[in-house]
Amino acid sequence: MATLFFKCLLGAAAVLLIALLSKSKSFYIAGLVPLFPTFALIAHYIVGSERSMEDLRMTALFGLCSLVPYAGYLVAVYILSYYHNLTATLSLATVVWLGCAGLLLVGWTRWSPLLVANSL
């Protein structure tokens, strides 16, 4: 129960930091906070303590690939913000993220067995 509470505290601290930074002179730094590996650290600790180091490496590799949907989201926000209001921009950018994430999952399930086979 204490670990669950600690995870909640980390998430709340990140949201608070984003809110504070968004009101500062350096508001753009708020875009860096979600990239701090708070949840990646938690995920990697859990995978690393409950599974093999090979599974940890695969988790890290998948995490690296997951930057592609995030980049798609950011590019969509940047471009769509010229043409749409905030709600439409963020909604459409989320659809872009979902599409990219779906493609990543399809590709990963198709090609990750090849990665495992080639690493042996």
XYZ file of N, CA and C in Angstrom:
360
model
N 0.823 -1.190 0.000
C 0.000 0.000 0.000
C 0.866 1.252 0.000
N 1.983 1.205 0.695
C 2.869 2.366 0.756
C 3.469 2.671 -0.618
N 3.782 1.631 -1.386
C 4.342 1.880 -2.716
C 3.309 2.512 -3.637
N 2.055 2.110 -3.515
C 0.993 2.721 -4.313
C 0.833 4.191 -3.955
N 0.884 4.499 -2.679
C 0.802 5.886 -2.231
C 1.980 6.697 -2.760
N 3.179 6.121 -2.741
C 4.374 6.800 -3.254
C 4.228 7.088 -4.747
N 3.695 6.141 -5.500
C 3.478 6.344 -6.939
C 2.484 7.480 -7.176
N 1.442 7.525 -6.374
C 0.464 8.609 -6.492
C 1.104 9.952 -6.172
N 1.953 9.992 -5.177
C 2.656 11.226 -4.821
C 3.554 11.710 -5.957
N 4.235 10.783 -6.610
C 5.084 11.162 -7.744
C 4.264 11.784 -8.864
N 3.139 11.174 -9.178
C 2.264 11.713 -10.217
C 1.725 13.079 -9.851
N 1.300 13.235 -8.602
C 0.789 14.531 -8.151
C 1.878 15.595 -8.171
N 3.084 15.227 -7.789
C 4.202 16.181 -7.811
C 4.498 16.635 -9.237
N 4.422 15.705 -10.190
C 4.667 16.071 -11.589
C 3.595 17.037 -12.086
N 2.335 16.779 -11.759
C 1.240 17.669 -12.177
C 1.398 19.040 -11.542
N 1.755 19.087 -10.266
C 1.969 20.356 -9.577
C 3.117 21.140 -10.203
N 4.200 20.453 -10.512
C 5.348 21.114 -11.148
C 4.981 21.663 -12.524
N 4.228 20.905 -13.287
C 3.781 21.384 -14.608
C 2.921 22.640 -14.442
N 1.993 22.619 -13.484
C 1.111 23.773 -13.265
C 1.910 25.004 -12.853
N 2.878 24.824 -11.986
C 3.697 25.958 -11.538
C 4.568 26.500 -12.667
N 5.183 25.605 -13.412
C 6.049 26.044 -14.507
C 5.264 26.725 -15.626
N 4.039 26.279 -15.865
C 3.249 26.864 -16.952
C 2.898 28.322 -16.673
N 2.948 28.724 -15.409
C 2.650 30.112 -15.048
C 3.903 30.970 -14.938
N 5.063 30.366 -15.130
C 6.310 31.101 -14.959
C 6.769 31.726 -16.279
N 7.843 32.510 -16.179
C 8.459 33.096 -17.374
C 8.966 32.013 -18.318
N 9.390 30.920 -17.751
C 9.931 29.804 -18.528
C 8.873 28.715 -18.697
N 7.694 29.115 -19.153
C 6.551 28.202 -19.281
C 6.851 26.983 -20.137
N 7.749 27.117 -21.102
C 8.067 26.021 -22.022
C 8.720 24.840 -21.309
N 9.313 25.081 -20.149
C 9.927 23.984 -19.397
C 8.868 22.993 -18.925
N 7.610 23.442 -18.844
C 6.521 22.536 -18.471
C 6.428 21.372 -19.452
N 6.885 21.562 -20.684
C 6.886 20.483 -21.670
C 7.975 19.451 -21.428
N 8.955 19.801 -20.604
C 10.030 18.860 -20.288
C 9.660 17.932 -19.129
N 8.840 18.417 -18.229
C 8.489 17.648 -17.025
C 7.880 16.279 -17.357
N 6.935 16.186 -18.310
C 6.376 14.851 -18.588
C 7.411 13.863 -19.124
N 8.531 14.375 -19.584
C 9.565 13.487 -20.108
C 10.511 12.987 -19.022
N 10.387 13.529 -17.798
C 11.177 12.961 -16.705
C 10.699 11.530 -16.507
N 11.605 10.593 -16.388
C 11.199 9.176 -16.408
C 10.592 8.652 -15.107
N 9.707 9.430 -14.494
C 9.067 9.010 -13.247
C 8.403 7.639 -13.403
N 7.516 7.542 -14.381
C 6.771 6.297 -14.553
C 7.619 5.226 -15.216
N 8.581 5.635 -16.031
C 9.510 4.660 -16.609
C 10.352 4.024 -15.506
N 10.793 4.826 -14.543
C 11.554 4.273 -13.417
C 10.726 3.238 -12.660
N 9.475 3.561 -12.428
C 8.594 2.622 -11.723
C 8.421 1.350 -12.550
N 8.110 1.523 -13.843
C 7.902 0.358 -14.714
C 9.168 -0.488 -14.817
N 10.313 0.162 -14.976
C 11.569 -0.586 -15.126
C 11.948 -1.289 -13.826
N 11.669 -0.648 -12.696
C 11.945 -1.313 -11.423
C 11.077 -2.554 -11.269
N 9.784 -2.429 -11.591
C 8.881 -3.571 -11.446
C 9.273 -4.697 -12.402
N 9.501 -4.346 -13.678
C 9.890 -5.375 -14.653
C 11.231 -5.995 -14.251
N 12.196 -5.145 -13.863
C 13.519 -5.641 -13.506
C 13.524 -6.507 -12.263
N 12.612 -6.248 -11.329
C 12.591 -7.047 -10.102
C 11.724 -8.292 -10.232
N 10.792 -8.313 -11.182
C 9.885 -9.453 -11.300
C 10.174 -10.334 -12.507
N 10.988 -9.826 -13.438
C 11.258 -10.584 -14.659
C 12.753 -10.609 -14.906
N 13.165 -11.096 -16.057
C 14.594 -11.216 -16.371
C 15.167 -9.894 -16.881
N 16.493 -9.813 -16.927
C 17.158 -8.629 -17.466
C 16.886 -8.514 -18.973
N 16.685 -9.629 -19.644
C 16.311 -9.594 -21.060
C 14.961 -8.905 -21.231
N 14.032 -9.217 -20.340
C 12.719 -8.565 -20.383
C 12.847 -7.070 -20.091
N 13.744 -6.706 -19.191
C 13.994 -5.292 -18.909
C 14.542 -4.588 -20.151
N 15.468 -5.251 -20.839
C 16.023 -4.662 -22.076
C 14.945 -4.494 -23.142
N 14.067 -5.482 -23.270
C 12.979 -5.369 -24.244
C 12.016 -4.244 -23.857
N 11.764 -4.091 -22.568
C 10.904 -3.010 -22.094
C 11.528 -1.658 -22.416
N 12.835 -1.538 -22.201
C 13.539 -0.288 -22.511
C 13.516 -0.016 -24.014
N 13.706 -1.044 -24.817
C 13.679 -0.863 -26.272
C 12.292 -0.434 -26.738
N 11.253 -1.048 -26.177
C 9.897 -0.647 -26.526
C 9.642 0.795 -26.090
N 10.145 1.163 -24.916
C 10.019 2.537 -24.453
C 10.691 3.515 -25.399
N 11.837 3.137 -25.924
C 12.519 3.979 -26.907
C 11.664 4.129 -28.160
N 11.070 3.050 -28.607
C 10.184 3.109 -29.780
C 8.926 3.924 -29.499
N 8.520 3.979 -28.242
C 7.307 4.723 -27.906
C 7.496 6.234 -28.025
N 8.717 6.662 -28.245
C 8.955 8.088 -28.503
C 8.368 8.519 -29.845
N 8.183 7.581 -30.755
C 7.626 7.911 -32.069
C 6.190 8.431 -31.950
N 5.277 7.736 -31.235
C 3.929 8.311 -31.077
C 3.944 9.661 -30.368
N 4.818 9.811 -29.390
C 4.909 11.089 -28.687
C 5.388 12.191 -29.632
N 6.363 11.877 -30.455
C 6.833 12.858 -31.443
C 5.713 13.203 -32.420
N 4.938 12.207 -32.838
C 3.793 12.463 -33.711
C 2.793 13.393 -33.066
N 2.545 13.174 -31.779
C 1.638 14.037 -31.030
C 2.156 15.477 -31.008
N 3.435 15.637 -30.696
C 4.005 16.982 -30.606
C 3.995 17.699 -31.950
N 4.326 16.986 -33.013
C 4.288 17.584 -34.353
C 2.855 17.991 -34.686
N 1.890 17.138 -34.342
C 0.491 17.463 -34.607
C 0.046 18.690 -33.820
N 0.422 18.780 -32.542
C 0.064 19.958 -31.747
C 0.657 21.210 -32.387
N 1.913 21.131 -32.755
C 2.576 22.294 -33.350
C 1.866 22.749 -34.626
N 1.605 21.822 -35.538
C 0.995 22.178 -36.826
C -0.477 22.546 -36.666
N -1.230 21.732 -35.939
C -2.671 21.960 -35.819
C -2.998 23.240 -35.053
N -2.102 23.687 -34.189
C -2.368 24.905 -33.418
C -2.453 26.143 -34.301
N -1.950 26.057 -35.519
C -2.086 27.158 -36.465
C -3.493 27.234 -37.063
N -4.207 26.118 -37.041
C -5.477 26.035 -37.760
C -6.706 25.806 -36.882
N -6.511 25.366 -35.647
C -7.642 24.984 -34.794
C -7.524 25.623 -33.417
N -8.634 25.618 -32.681
C -8.592 26.086 -31.298
C -7.932 25.028 -30.421
N -7.780 25.342 -29.137
C -7.066 24.445 -28.226
C -7.695 23.065 -28.134
N -9.011 23.017 -27.961
C -9.687 21.726 -27.804
C -9.530 20.857 -29.043
N -9.753 21.432 -30.206
C -9.618 20.662 -31.449
C -8.165 20.233 -31.667
N -7.237 21.133 -31.397
C -5.819 20.807 -31.577
C -5.430 19.611 -30.719
N -5.761 19.674 -29.431
C -5.375 18.583 -28.530
C -6.131 17.293 -28.827
N -7.378 17.416 -29.235
C -8.163 16.218 -29.587
C -7.584 15.533 -30.822
N -7.321 16.316 -31.844
C -6.765 15.740 -33.076
C -5.356 15.197 -32.852
N -4.572 15.895 -32.052
C -3.217 15.417 -31.753
C -3.268 14.100 -30.978
N -4.268 13.959 -30.122
C -4.440 12.702 -29.391
C -4.807 11.574 -30.347
N -5.613 11.872 -31.340
C -5.943 10.867 -32.363
C -4.675 10.460 -33.114
N -3.814 11.427 -33.411
C -2.530 11.118 -34.060
C -1.715 10.195 -33.158
N -1.654 10.521 -31.851
C -0.911 9.668 -30.919
C -1.487 8.253 -30.906
N -2.818 8.143 -30.839
C -3.459 6.827 -30.817
C -3.142 6.030 -32.078
N -3.175 6.711 -33.234
C -2.843 6.033 -34.492
C -1.397 5.556 -34.516
N -0.494 6.422 -34.102
C 0.929 6.043 -34.071
C 1.177 4.924 -33.062
N 0.525 5.016 -31.900
C 0.683 3.971 -30.881
C 0.119 2.641 -31.378
N -0.998 2.693 -32.074
C -1.559 1.473 -32.652
C -0.624 0.839 -33.657
N -0.044 1.674 -34.522
C 0.929 1.159 -35.493
C 2.152 0.577 -34.793
N 2.597 1.240 -33.740
C 3.733 0.726 -32.969
C 3.413 -0.638 -32.381
N 2.229 -0.784 -31.792
C 1.853 -2.066 -31.190
C 1.742 -3.176 -32.224
N 1.143 -2.852 -33.370
C 1.050 -3.854 -34.446
C 2.441 -4.246 -34.926
N 3.274 -3.240 -35.166
C 4.638 -3.520 -35.618
C 5.443 -4.275 -34.577
N 5.292 -3.904 -33.318
C 6.056 -4.557 -32.253
C 5.667 -6.021 -32.122
N 4.375 -6.301 -32.159
C 3.948 -7.695 -32.021
C 4.368 -8.525 -33.225
N 4.523 -7.869 -34.364
C 4.951 -8.591 -35.564
C 6.460 -8.823 -35.569
N 7.242 -7.821 -35.139
C 8.691 -7.911 -35.293
C 9.453 -8.175 -34.010
N 8.841 -8.055 -32.844
C 9.594 -8.303 -31.613
C 10.043 -9.760 -31.472
N 9.293 -10.749 -31.965
C 9.848 -12.116 -31.910
C 11.157 -12.228 -32.690
N 11.295 -11.444 -33.758
C 12.549 -11.448 -34.512
C 13.669 -10.837 -33.683
N 13.349 -9.794 -32.922
C 14.361 -9.183 -32.064
C 14.846 -10.167 -31.008
N 13.911 -10.899 -30.425
C 14.272 -11.878 -29.395
C 15.108 -12.996 -30.009
N 14.696 -13.476 -31.163
C 15.428 -14.571 -31.813
C 16.840 -14.137 -32.209
N 16.998 -12.910 -32.663
C 18.310 -12.434 -33.082
C 19.223 -12.096 -31.925
N 18.664 -11.902 -30.724
C 19.500 -11.562 -29.584
C 20.061 -12.806 -28.893
N 19.556 -13.962 -29.236
C 20.028 -15.202 -28.594
C 21.314 -15.694 -29.168
